[in-house]
Short mmCIF file of N, CA and C in Angstrom, two decimals:
data_model
loop_
_atom_site.label_atom_id
_atom_site.label_comp_id
_atom_site.label_asym_id
_atom_site.label_seq_id
_atom_site.Cartn_x
_atom_site.Cartn_y
_atom_site.Cartn_z
N MET A 84 -30.64 39.74 6.31
CA MET A 84 -30.53 38.61 7.10
C MET A 84 -30.34 37.91 8.25
N THR A 85 -30.74 37.05 8.80
CA THR A 85 -30.18 36.83 10.26
C THR A 85 -29.04 36.77 10.35
N SER A 86 -28.22 36.52 11.96
CA SER A 86 -26.81 36.49 12.16
C SER A 86 -27.11 34.83 11.84
N PRO A 87 -27.67 34.01 12.40
CA PRO A 87 -27.23 32.19 11.39
C PRO A 87 -27.40 32.24 10.10
N GLU A 88 -28.15 33.23 9.58
CA GLU A 88 -28.13 32.69 7.77
C GLU A 88 -26.99 33.36 7.17
N LYS A 89 -26.92 34.00 7.80
CA LYS A 89 -25.03 35.33 7.23
C LYS A 89 -24.00 33.80 7.68
N MET A 90 -24.05 33.39 8.93
CA MET A 90 -23.50 32.22 9.32
C MET A 90 -23.32 31.06 8.32
N HIS A 91 -24.77 30.84 7.91
CA HIS A 91 -25.06 29.76 7.19
C HIS A 91 -23.82 30.07 5.40
N VAL A 92 -24.51 30.97 5.27
CA VAL A 92 -24.02 31.37 3.54
C VAL A 92 -22.17 31.48 3.74
N LYS A 93 -21.96 31.91 5.49
CA LYS A 93 -20.03 32.09 5.04
C LYS A 93 -19.57 30.58 5.10
N LEU A 94 -20.55 29.36 5.38
CA LEU A 94 -20.08 28.34 5.67
C LEU A 94 -20.16 27.74 4.21
N LEU A 95 -21.38 28.28 3.61
CA LEU A 95 -21.17 27.56 2.42
C LEU A 95 -20.22 28.31 1.38
N PHE A 96 -20.14 29.64 1.36
CA PHE A 96 -18.71 29.99 0.63
C PHE A 96 -17.00 29.74 0.55
N ALA A 97 -16.80 29.34 2.13
CA ALA A 97 -15.64 28.66 2.83
C ALA A 97 -16.12 27.18 2.37
N ALA A 98 -16.95 26.19 2.30
CA ALA A 98 -16.39 25.00 2.02
C ALA A 98 -16.59 25.21 0.04
N PHE A 99 -17.20 25.96 -0.66
CA PHE A 99 -17.13 26.36 -1.89
C PHE A 99 -15.61 26.55 -2.01
N ALA A 100 -14.95 27.27 -1.42
CA ALA A 100 -13.61 28.25 -1.66
C ALA A 100 -12.42 26.78 -1.26
N LEU A 101 -12.54 25.75 -0.62
CA LEU A 101 -12.01 24.56 -0.04
C LEU A 101 -12.23 23.45 -1.27
N ILE A 102 -13.25 23.36 -1.88
CA ILE A 102 -13.22 22.36 -2.76
C ILE A 102 -12.90 23.14 -3.89
N VAL A 103 -13.07 24.58 -4.59
CA VAL A 103 -12.03 24.71 -5.41
C VAL A 103 -10.48 24.72 -5.11
N GLY A 104 -10.31 25.17 -4.15
CA GLY A 104 -8.92 24.65 -3.90
C GLY A 104 -8.03 23.74 -3.84
N CYS A 105 -8.79 23.03 -3.42
CA CYS A 105 -8.73 21.08 -3.31
C CYS A 105 -8.29 20.81 -5.07
N ALA A 106 -9.48 21.03 -5.28
CA ALA A 106 -9.39 20.85 -7.23
C ALA A 106 -8.58 21.61 -7.74
N THR A 107 -7.79 22.78 -7.55
CA THR A 107 -6.67 23.32 -8.33
C THR A 107 -5.32 22.93 -7.94
N ALA A 108 -5.37 22.22 -6.60
CA ALA A 108 -4.31 21.58 -5.98
C ALA A 108 -4.25 20.35 -6.39
N GLN A 109 -4.95 19.28 -6.80
CA GLN A 109 -4.65 18.56 -7.47
C GLN A 109 -3.95 18.45 -8.70
N GLN A 110 -4.98 19.38 -9.74
CA GLN A 110 -4.40 19.95 -11.07
C GLN A 110 -2.86 20.21 -11.43
N GLU A 111 -2.49 20.46 -9.88
CA GLU A 111 -0.96 21.06 -10.29
C GLU A 111 -0.10 19.91 -9.74
N LEU A 112 -0.95 18.97 -8.48
CA LEU A 112 0.09 17.82 -8.40
C LEU A 112 0.18 16.81 -9.25
N ASP A 113 -0.58 16.84 -10.41
CA ASP A 113 -0.60 15.87 -11.58
C ASP A 113 -0.17 15.94 -12.72
N PRO A 114 1.51 16.19 -12.65
CA PRO A 114 2.41 16.81 -14.01
C PRO A 114 2.07 16.41 -15.48
N THR A 115 2.50 16.27 -16.29
CA THR A 115 2.14 15.81 -17.83
C THR A 115 3.48 15.51 -17.97
N PRO A 116 3.74 14.21 -18.23
CA PRO A 116 5.36 14.29 -18.66
C PRO A 116 6.00 14.39 -19.57
N VAL A 117 6.84 15.11 -19.85
CA VAL A 117 7.77 15.45 -20.87
C VAL A 117 7.79 14.30 -21.66
N PRO A 118 7.98 14.79 -22.99
CA PRO A 118 8.59 13.28 -24.03
C PRO A 118 9.71 13.28 -23.76
N GLY A 119 9.89 11.47 -23.65
CA GLY A 119 11.31 11.07 -22.99
C GLY A 119 11.38 11.00 -21.73
N SER A 120 10.08 10.90 -21.12
CA SER A 120 10.33 10.56 -19.97
C SER A 120 9.42 9.34 -19.37
N THR A 121 10.12 8.48 -18.69
CA THR A 121 9.79 7.26 -17.87
C THR A 121 8.88 7.38 -16.82
N THR A 122 7.82 6.70 -17.13
CA THR A 122 6.68 6.93 -16.17
C THR A 122 6.76 5.32 -15.37
N VAL A 123 6.52 5.51 -14.09
CA VAL A 123 6.55 4.37 -13.32
C VAL A 123 5.31 4.04 -12.56
N TYR A 124 4.47 3.08 -12.34
CA TYR A 124 3.53 2.78 -11.42
C TYR A 124 3.71 2.23 -10.77
N LEU A 125 3.41 2.41 -9.29
CA LEU A 125 4.33 1.55 -7.87
C LEU A 125 2.82 1.22 -6.88
N VAL A 126 3.15 0.14 -6.95
CA VAL A 126 1.69 -0.80 -6.15
C VAL A 126 2.18 -1.25 -5.22
N ARG A 127 1.59 -1.63 -3.90
CA ARG A 127 2.18 -2.82 -3.17
C ARG A 127 1.12 -3.68 -3.72
N HIS A 128 1.40 -5.43 -3.56
CA HIS A 128 0.64 -6.34 -3.90
C HIS A 128 -0.59 -6.19 -3.28
N ALA A 129 -1.65 -6.93 -3.73
CA ALA A 129 -2.87 -7.10 -2.99
C ALA A 129 -2.91 -7.78 -1.65
N GLU A 130 -3.98 -7.65 -1.47
CA GLU A 130 -4.40 -8.25 -0.20
C GLU A 130 -4.11 -9.65 0.20
N LYS A 131 -3.48 -10.16 1.25
CA LYS A 131 -3.00 -11.50 1.67
C LYS A 131 -3.92 -12.95 1.73
N GLU A 132 -3.82 -13.73 1.71
CA GLU A 132 -4.40 -14.73 2.49
C GLU A 132 -4.50 -14.42 3.93
N VAL A 133 -5.37 -14.75 4.57
CA VAL A 133 -5.63 -14.76 6.28
C VAL A 133 -4.64 -15.94 6.47
N GLY A 134 -3.60 -15.86 7.77
CA GLY A 134 -2.63 -16.31 8.08
C GLY A 134 -1.68 -16.47 7.79
N TRP A 135 -1.29 -15.44 6.93
CA TRP A 135 -0.41 -14.87 5.99
C TRP A 135 0.91 -15.28 7.07
N ALA A 136 1.22 -14.83 8.49
CA ALA A 136 2.35 -14.75 9.43
C ALA A 136 3.19 -16.21 9.27
N LYS A 137 1.95 -17.55 9.09
CA LYS A 137 2.83 -18.44 9.29
C LYS A 137 3.48 -19.16 7.76
N ASP A 138 2.99 -18.25 7.19
CA ASP A 138 3.51 -19.01 5.50
C ASP A 138 4.39 -18.04 5.05
N PRO A 139 5.77 -18.11 4.52
CA PRO A 139 6.64 -17.06 4.30
C PRO A 139 6.16 -16.32 2.66
N ASP A 140 5.26 -17.04 2.09
CA ASP A 140 4.84 -17.01 0.62
C ASP A 140 3.49 -17.17 0.65
N PRO A 141 2.69 -16.13 1.00
CA PRO A 141 1.36 -16.47 0.92
C PRO A 141 1.22 -15.98 -0.26
N ALA A 142 -0.27 -16.70 -0.56
CA ALA A 142 -1.17 -16.22 -2.03
C ALA A 142 -2.07 -15.00 -1.56
N ILE A 143 -2.66 -14.16 -3.30
CA ILE A 143 -3.30 -13.54 -2.38
C ILE A 143 -4.56 -13.95 -2.43
N SER A 144 -5.55 -13.19 -1.56
CA SER A 144 -7.28 -13.88 -0.91
C SER A 144 -7.84 -13.34 -1.96
N ALA A 145 -9.24 -13.87 -2.03
CA ALA A 145 -10.14 -13.62 -2.68
C ALA A 145 -10.56 -12.01 -3.22
N ALA A 146 -10.09 -10.92 -2.13
CA ALA A 146 -10.63 -9.58 -2.10
C ALA A 146 -9.02 -9.42 -2.70
N GLY A 147 -8.05 -9.74 -2.55
CA GLY A 147 -6.47 -9.47 -3.70
C GLY A 147 -6.70 -9.67 -5.03
N HIS A 148 -7.53 -11.06 -5.58
CA HIS A 148 -7.88 -10.72 -6.82
C HIS A 148 -9.03 -9.97 -7.62
N VAL A 149 -10.01 -9.52 -6.65
CA VAL A 149 -10.39 -8.32 -7.10
C VAL A 149 -9.86 -6.97 -7.41
N ARG A 150 -8.94 -6.85 -6.01
CA ARG A 150 -7.90 -5.74 -6.29
C ARG A 150 -7.11 -6.02 -7.88
N ALA A 151 -6.31 -7.38 -7.96
CA ALA A 151 -5.85 -8.04 -8.81
C ALA A 151 -6.24 -6.77 -10.75
N LYS A 152 -7.77 -7.51 -10.27
CA LYS A 152 -8.89 -7.33 -11.46
C LYS A 152 -8.62 -5.76 -11.77
N ALA A 153 -8.99 -5.05 -10.47
CA ALA A 153 -8.71 -3.24 -10.72
C ALA A 153 -7.58 -3.08 -11.18
N LEU A 154 -6.59 -3.41 -10.64
CA LEU A 154 -5.34 -2.96 -11.03
C LEU A 154 -5.13 -3.15 -12.84
N ALA A 155 -5.37 -4.28 -13.35
CA ALA A 155 -5.44 -4.20 -14.80
C ALA A 155 -6.55 -3.19 -15.10
N THR A 156 -7.77 -3.22 -14.97
CA THR A 156 -8.88 -2.38 -15.21
C THR A 156 -8.11 -0.92 -15.05
N ARG A 157 -7.53 -0.43 -14.52
CA ARG A 157 -6.69 0.87 -14.24
C ARG A 157 -5.74 1.39 -15.00
N LEU A 158 -5.06 -0.26 -15.50
CA LEU A 158 -3.45 0.40 -16.01
C LEU A 158 -4.04 0.17 -17.74
N ASP A 159 -4.86 -0.92 -18.07
CA ASP A 159 -4.70 -1.58 -19.54
C ASP A 159 -4.45 -0.55 -20.79
N SER A 160 -4.72 0.90 -20.24
CA SER A 160 -4.47 1.46 -21.30
C SER A 160 -3.43 2.71 -20.86
N ALA A 161 -3.02 2.31 -20.10
CA ALA A 161 -1.90 3.15 -19.79
C ALA A 161 -0.41 3.15 -19.99
N GLY A 162 -0.80 2.37 -21.41
CA GLY A 162 0.34 1.76 -22.27
C GLY A 162 2.08 1.54 -21.78
N ILE A 163 1.53 0.40 -20.76
CA ILE A 163 2.40 0.06 -19.64
C ILE A 163 3.54 -1.24 -20.71
N LYS A 164 4.43 -1.11 -20.62
CA LYS A 164 5.59 -2.32 -21.60
C LYS A 164 6.69 -3.50 -20.72
N ALA A 165 6.79 -2.58 -19.60
CA ALA A 165 7.28 -3.57 -18.54
C ALA A 165 6.50 -3.81 -17.54
N ILE A 166 6.89 -5.31 -16.64
CA ILE A 166 6.37 -5.00 -15.25
C ILE A 166 6.98 -5.66 -14.49
N VAL A 167 7.60 -5.29 -13.35
CA VAL A 167 8.66 -5.47 -12.49
C VAL A 167 7.86 -6.21 -11.11
N VAL A 168 8.08 -7.59 -10.79
CA VAL A 168 7.90 -7.95 -9.41
C VAL A 168 8.73 -8.60 -8.63
N THR A 169 8.49 -9.09 -7.45
CA THR A 169 9.48 -9.71 -6.55
C THR A 169 9.42 -11.20 -6.89
N GLN A 170 10.25 -11.81 -5.47
CA GLN A 170 10.30 -13.68 -6.02
C GLN A 170 9.08 -13.99 -5.27
N PHE A 171 8.63 -12.61 -4.91
CA PHE A 171 7.07 -13.67 -3.99
C PHE A 171 5.95 -13.78 -4.69
N ARG A 172 5.07 -14.45 -4.45
CA ARG A 172 4.38 -14.61 -5.36
C ARG A 172 2.45 -14.04 -5.20
N ARG A 173 2.87 -13.20 -4.12
CA ARG A 173 1.74 -12.54 -4.03
C ARG A 173 1.45 -11.15 -4.63
N THR A 174 3.35 -10.97 -5.47
CA THR A 174 3.26 -9.68 -6.04
C THR A 174 3.47 -10.47 -7.90
N GLU A 175 3.51 -11.48 -8.10
CA GLU A 175 3.41 -11.97 -8.87
C GLU A 175 1.89 -12.47 -9.54
N GLU A 176 1.24 -12.57 -8.47
CA GLU A 176 -0.56 -12.65 -8.76
C GLU A 176 -1.22 -11.35 -8.68
N THR A 177 -0.82 -10.44 -8.21
CA THR A 177 -1.12 -8.93 -8.37
C THR A 177 -0.80 -8.89 -10.00
N ALA A 178 -0.02 -8.72 -10.52
CA ALA A 178 0.55 -8.59 -11.49
C ALA A 178 -0.20 -8.84 -12.74
N ALA A 179 -0.61 -10.02 -12.16
CA ALA A 179 -1.09 -11.15 -13.62
C ALA A 179 -2.29 -11.07 -14.17
N PRO A 180 -2.56 -10.57 -14.31
CA PRO A 180 -4.19 -9.89 -14.59
C PRO A 180 -4.26 -8.71 -15.59
N LEU A 181 -3.18 -7.92 -15.54
CA LEU A 181 -2.62 -6.72 -16.04
C LEU A 181 -1.62 -7.45 -17.14
N ALA A 182 -0.84 -8.34 -16.79
CA ALA A 182 0.20 -9.30 -17.81
C ALA A 182 -0.63 -9.43 -18.86
N SER A 183 -1.22 -10.60 -18.67
CA SER A 183 -1.86 -11.21 -19.09
C SER A 183 -2.67 -10.33 -20.24
N ALA A 184 -3.32 -9.62 -19.77
CA ALA A 184 -3.77 -8.75 -20.92
C ALA A 184 -3.26 -7.73 -21.60
N ILE A 185 -2.01 -7.34 -21.14
CA ILE A 185 -1.36 -6.91 -22.33
C ILE A 185 -0.33 -7.39 -22.87
N GLY A 186 -0.10 -9.00 -22.57
CA GLY A 186 1.04 -9.57 -23.11
C GLY A 186 2.45 -9.34 -22.76
N VAL A 187 2.51 -9.11 -21.26
CA VAL A 187 4.02 -8.80 -20.51
C VAL A 187 3.92 -9.79 -19.74
N THR A 188 5.89 -10.29 -19.59
CA THR A 188 5.67 -11.67 -19.20
C THR A 188 6.86 -10.55 -18.03
N PRO A 189 6.38 -10.62 -16.77
CA PRO A 189 6.92 -10.04 -15.57
C PRO A 189 8.46 -10.25 -15.17
N GLU A 190 9.00 -9.03 -14.99
CA GLU A 190 10.70 -9.34 -14.54
C GLU A 190 10.92 -9.38 -13.40
N VAL A 191 11.64 -10.25 -12.73
CA VAL A 191 11.56 -10.83 -11.05
C VAL A 191 12.75 -9.98 -10.48
N VAL A 192 12.64 -9.41 -9.63
CA VAL A 192 13.95 -8.88 -8.48
C VAL A 192 13.73 -9.23 -7.36
N SER A 193 14.89 -9.23 -6.63
CA SER A 193 14.79 -9.45 -5.23
C SER A 193 14.34 -8.59 -4.28
N ALA A 194 13.79 -8.92 -3.54
CA ALA A 194 13.15 -8.07 -1.93
C ALA A 194 13.11 -8.33 -0.99
N GLY A 195 13.77 -7.70 0.06
CA GLY A 195 13.68 -8.41 1.32
C GLY A 195 15.26 -8.21 2.21
N ARG A 196 16.48 -7.30 0.97
CA ARG A 196 17.25 -7.46 1.31
C ARG A 196 18.23 -5.99 1.24
N LYS A 197 18.77 -5.04 1.77
CA LYS A 197 19.04 -3.88 1.79
C LYS A 197 20.26 -3.93 0.02
N GLY A 198 19.86 -2.69 -0.39
CA GLY A 198 20.15 -2.62 -1.89
C GLY A 198 19.09 -3.18 -2.87
N ASP A 199 18.24 -3.85 -2.42
CA ASP A 199 16.86 -4.57 -3.00
C ASP A 199 16.21 -3.47 -4.03
N ALA A 200 15.85 -2.08 -3.34
CA ALA A 200 15.46 -1.25 -4.30
C ALA A 200 16.61 -0.60 -5.69
N ASP A 201 17.86 -0.77 -5.67
CA ASP A 201 18.27 -0.41 -7.09
C ASP A 201 18.15 -1.70 -8.09
N SER A 202 17.96 -2.66 -7.35
CA SER A 202 17.52 -3.59 -8.68
C SER A 202 16.53 -3.28 -9.17
N ALA A 203 15.14 -3.01 -8.46
CA ALA A 203 14.22 -2.48 -9.20
C ALA A 203 14.49 -1.07 -10.20
N VAL A 204 15.12 -0.40 -9.39
CA VAL A 204 15.34 0.84 -10.23
C VAL A 204 16.44 0.42 -11.78
N ALA A 205 17.15 -0.29 -11.66
CA ALA A 205 17.97 -0.68 -12.81
C ALA A 205 17.12 -1.46 -13.70
N ALA A 206 15.95 -2.27 -12.87
CA ALA A 206 14.88 -3.08 -14.09
C ALA A 206 14.22 -2.30 -15.05
N VAL A 207 14.01 -1.07 -13.94
CA VAL A 207 13.11 0.42 -14.86
C VAL A 207 14.03 0.86 -15.79
N MET A 208 15.33 1.12 -15.73
CA MET A 208 16.00 1.45 -16.48
C MET A 208 16.13 0.93 -17.69
N ARG A 209 15.97 -0.02 -17.84
CA ARG A 209 16.30 -1.11 -19.07
C ARG A 209 15.12 -0.95 -19.93
N HIS A 210 14.05 -0.15 -19.32
CA HIS A 210 12.73 0.07 -20.23
C HIS A 210 12.72 1.76 -20.48
N ARG A 211 14.09 2.19 -19.88
CA ARG A 211 13.85 3.98 -20.35
C ARG A 211 13.23 4.63 -21.78
N GLY A 212 12.32 5.56 -21.05
CA GLY A 212 11.28 6.18 -21.87
C GLY A 212 9.89 5.18 -22.18
N GLU A 213 10.06 4.56 -21.43
CA GLU A 213 8.38 3.76 -21.28
C GLU A 213 8.08 3.74 -20.29
N ASN A 214 6.30 3.00 -19.91
CA ASN A 214 5.52 3.23 -18.97
C ASN A 214 5.95 1.79 -18.55
N VAL A 215 6.43 1.77 -17.09
CA VAL A 215 6.29 0.65 -16.26
C VAL A 215 5.79 0.35 -14.91
N LEU A 216 5.15 -1.00 -14.70
CA LEU A 216 4.46 -1.02 -13.22
C LEU A 216 5.81 -2.03 -12.34
N ILE A 217 5.90 -1.62 -11.17
CA ILE A 217 6.27 -2.25 -10.69
C ILE A 217 5.31 -2.57 -9.30
N VAL A 218 5.44 -4.05 -8.85
CA VAL A 218 4.67 -4.73 -7.68
C VAL A 218 5.32 -4.72 -6.57
N GLY A 219 5.64 -4.00 -5.61
CA GLY A 219 6.17 -4.17 -4.03
C GLY A 219 5.47 -4.85 -2.89
N HIS A 220 6.16 -4.25 -2.16
CA HIS A 220 5.73 -4.44 -0.60
C HIS A 220 5.78 -2.98 0.01
N SER A 221 5.20 -3.47 1.37
CA SER A 221 4.60 -2.26 1.98
C SER A 221 5.89 -1.36 2.59
N LYS A 222 7.23 -2.50 2.73
CA LYS A 222 8.19 -1.46 2.99
C LYS A 222 9.44 -1.44 2.14
N THR A 223 8.93 -2.06 1.03
CA THR A 223 9.78 -1.93 -0.40
C THR A 223 9.62 -0.33 -0.82
N LEU A 224 8.11 -0.38 -1.29
CA LEU A 224 7.82 1.27 -2.09
C LEU A 224 8.53 2.46 -1.80
N ALA A 225 8.57 2.85 -0.62
CA ALA A 225 9.43 4.00 -0.11
C ALA A 225 10.90 4.52 -0.41
N ASP A 226 11.31 3.03 -0.18
CA ASP A 226 12.81 3.14 -0.66
C ASP A 226 12.63 3.01 -2.02
N ILE A 227 11.85 2.27 -2.98
CA ILE A 227 12.60 2.03 -4.40
C ILE A 227 11.91 3.75 -5.34
N ILE A 228 11.19 4.42 -4.37
CA ILE A 228 10.81 6.00 -4.77
C ILE A 228 12.23 7.18 -4.36
N GLN A 229 12.05 6.72 -3.48
CA GLN A 229 13.64 7.47 -3.05
C GLN A 229 15.10 7.21 -3.65
N ALA A 230 15.38 5.65 -4.53
CA ALA A 230 16.51 5.46 -5.05
C ALA A 230 15.84 5.88 -6.39
N PHE A 231 14.69 6.33 -6.86
CA PHE A 231 14.46 7.18 -8.22
C PHE A 231 14.60 8.43 -8.12
N GLY A 232 14.93 9.21 -6.55
CA GLY A 232 15.32 10.88 -6.60
C GLY A 232 13.94 11.07 -6.27
N GLY A 233 12.82 10.56 -5.51
CA GLY A 233 11.80 11.33 -5.10
C GLY A 233 12.18 11.26 -3.81
N PRO A 234 11.10 11.55 -2.97
CA PRO A 234 10.74 12.08 -1.62
C PRO A 234 11.29 10.70 -0.49
N ARG A 235 11.36 11.19 0.59
CA ARG A 235 11.24 10.11 1.57
C ARG A 235 9.93 9.90 2.03
N LEU A 236 9.47 8.77 1.80
CA LEU A 236 7.45 8.18 2.38
C LEU A 236 7.81 7.85 3.39
N ALA A 237 6.84 7.58 4.44
CA ALA A 237 7.20 6.51 5.29
C ALA A 237 6.38 5.33 4.87
N HIS A 238 6.79 3.87 5.15
CA HIS A 238 6.37 2.65 4.67
C HIS A 238 4.67 2.64 4.90
N LEU A 239 4.05 1.89 3.87
CA LEU A 239 2.73 2.12 4.01
C LEU A 239 2.76 1.33 5.03
N CYS A 240 1.17 1.19 5.87
CA CYS A 240 0.53 0.22 7.03
C CYS A 240 0.36 -1.07 6.42
N GLU A 241 0.07 -2.15 7.75
CA GLU A 241 -0.15 -3.29 6.85
C GLU A 241 -1.42 -3.15 6.49
N ASN A 242 -2.57 -2.32 7.09
CA ASN A 242 -3.74 -2.79 5.88
C ASN A 242 -4.21 -1.43 4.80
N GLN A 243 -2.97 -1.09 4.32
CA GLN A 243 -2.78 -0.21 3.28
C GLN A 243 -2.63 -0.93 1.52
N TYR A 244 -3.92 -1.18 0.84
CA TYR A 244 -3.52 -1.74 -0.23
C TYR A 244 -3.65 -0.60 -1.50
N SER A 245 -4.58 0.24 -1.48
CA SER A 245 -5.13 0.90 -2.90
C SER A 245 -4.51 1.90 -2.77
N ILE A 246 -3.14 2.38 -2.77
CA ILE A 246 -2.28 3.55 -3.02
C ILE A 246 -1.44 3.19 -4.29
N LEU A 247 -1.66 3.58 -5.10
CA LEU A 247 -1.27 4.26 -6.92
C LEU A 247 -0.24 4.77 -6.52
N TYR A 248 1.10 4.72 -6.47
CA TYR A 248 2.10 5.92 -7.09
C TYR A 248 2.03 5.70 -8.06
N VAL A 249 2.54 7.27 -9.01
CA VAL A 249 3.00 7.33 -10.16
C VAL A 249 4.01 8.17 -10.23
N MET A 250 5.31 8.38 -10.87
CA MET A 250 6.06 9.08 -10.98
C MET A 250 6.98 9.09 -12.50
N HIS A 251 6.87 10.26 -12.64
CA HIS A 251 7.50 10.85 -13.75
C HIS A 251 9.00 10.91 -14.08
N LEU A 252 9.90 10.15 -14.45
CA LEU A 252 11.33 10.51 -14.53
C LEU A 252 11.72 10.87 -15.63
N PRO A 253 11.89 12.72 -16.10
CA PRO A 253 12.07 13.32 -16.87
C PRO A 253 13.51 12.74 -17.52
N PRO A 254 14.08 13.05 -18.83
CA PRO A 254 15.31 12.87 -19.33
C PRO A 254 16.24 13.64 -18.65
N THR A 255 16.13 14.68 -18.28
CA THR A 255 16.44 15.68 -17.39
C THR A 255 15.79 16.52 -16.33
N GLY A 256 16.23 16.33 -15.09
CA GLY A 256 15.66 17.17 -13.83
C GLY A 256 15.12 16.18 -13.45
N PRO A 257 14.35 16.69 -11.67
CA PRO A 257 13.93 15.69 -10.53
C PRO A 257 12.73 15.04 -10.90
N PRO A 258 12.54 14.09 -10.40
CA PRO A 258 11.16 13.34 -10.71
C PRO A 258 10.10 14.03 -9.94
N LYS A 259 9.24 13.56 -10.46
CA LYS A 259 7.54 14.11 -9.96
C LYS A 259 6.72 13.14 -9.76
N LEU A 260 6.55 12.99 -8.53
CA LEU A 260 5.52 11.85 -7.77
C LEU A 260 4.44 12.46 -7.33
N VAL A 261 3.50 11.47 -7.77
CA VAL A 261 1.70 11.65 -7.98
C VAL A 261 1.39 10.42 -7.19
N THR A 262 0.65 10.82 -5.98
CA THR A 262 -0.26 9.59 -5.02
C THR A 262 -1.59 9.33 -5.61
N GLN A 263 -2.06 8.39 -5.90
CA GLN A 263 -3.91 8.03 -6.43
C GLN A 263 -4.14 7.13 -5.51
N HIS A 264 -5.20 6.23 -6.07
CA HIS A 264 -5.81 5.34 -5.72
C HIS A 264 -6.21 4.40 -6.51
N TYR A 265 -6.67 3.09 -6.34
CA TYR A 265 -7.46 2.63 -7.82
C TYR A 265 -7.89 1.13 -6.87
N GLY A 266 -9.20 0.69 -6.95
CA GLY A 266 -10.02 -0.64 -6.15
C GLY A 266 -10.78 0.37 -4.99
N ARG A 267 -10.90 -1.15 -4.67
CA ARG A 267 -11.48 -0.72 -3.13
C ARG A 267 -10.83 0.20 -1.84
N GLY A 268 -11.22 1.07 -1.21
CA GLY A 268 -10.80 2.01 -0.10
C GLY A 268 -9.84 1.18 0.65
N ASP A 269 -9.03 1.91 1.52
CA ASP A 269 -8.46 1.16 2.63
C ASP A 269 -9.34 1.67 4.09
N PRO A 270 -9.28 0.74 4.96
CA PRO A 270 -9.93 0.62 6.28
C PRO A 270 -9.03 2.04 6.89
N PRO A 271 -9.83 2.87 7.95
CA PRO A 271 -8.68 3.49 8.68
C PRO A 271 -7.28 3.15 9.09
N ILE A 272 -6.42 4.22 8.96
CA ILE A 272 -5.06 3.73 9.28
C ILE A 272 -5.18 3.32 10.73
N GLU A 273 -4.39 2.07 10.83
CA GLU A 273 -3.96 1.18 12.33
C GLU A 273 -3.43 2.10 13.28
N LEU A 274 -3.75 2.13 14.38
CA LEU A 274 -3.35 2.29 15.09
C LEU A 274 -1.89 2.34 15.78
N GLY A 275 -1.13 3.33 15.54
CA GLY A 275 0.46 3.43 15.73
C GLY A 275 1.02 3.29 14.36
N CYS A 276 0.26 3.32 13.43
CA CYS A 276 0.93 3.53 12.07
C CYS A 276 1.29 4.77 11.43
N SER A 277 2.70 4.86 11.36
CA SER A 277 2.79 6.42 10.70
C SER A 277 2.82 6.63 9.26
N SER A 278 1.51 5.86 8.90
CA SER A 278 1.94 6.32 7.50
C SER A 278 1.66 7.76 6.99
N MET A 279 1.32 8.36 5.74
CA MET A 279 1.79 9.52 5.27
C MET A 279 -0.10 10.25 4.97
#
């Protein structure tokens, strides 16, 4: 075997080891909730209408409606028993397809003030032991996750919409957080955005 052939074989083995290692790590990161756990799914609202900076309460765009349907498809068999949204219409519109499909009326909590993460946590705790969806905002999800006892995360970038956090809150012990994606992928992270 020539030197270039040996190098090619080594690269193939290295790539295989990396793929296997990533698959193993992903399996370890996705815990199975223990009986009695509360599972919280957290997403940012779907894409907003263009020109949203002039409207304090914009609707979701056509792309946002596609994403909202993708969320409903992703979670329709997740056993969601409650949905928590904010007072802004973009969160309600994001949750609407799933809410309609499973027959749940979303609960509204405030967003935009200090301490609002605690309101979201309190809404979830009224459904202890069940599966709950929270539809929030780019600058609220990290605070809510931390309020549940999870890690401190960076806020989402303005162009990030596909992230789905899954948080398992066991009856005792620390929570487990998994980051997944749904719907169409996001464009590259914006320059200057310090996201995960």
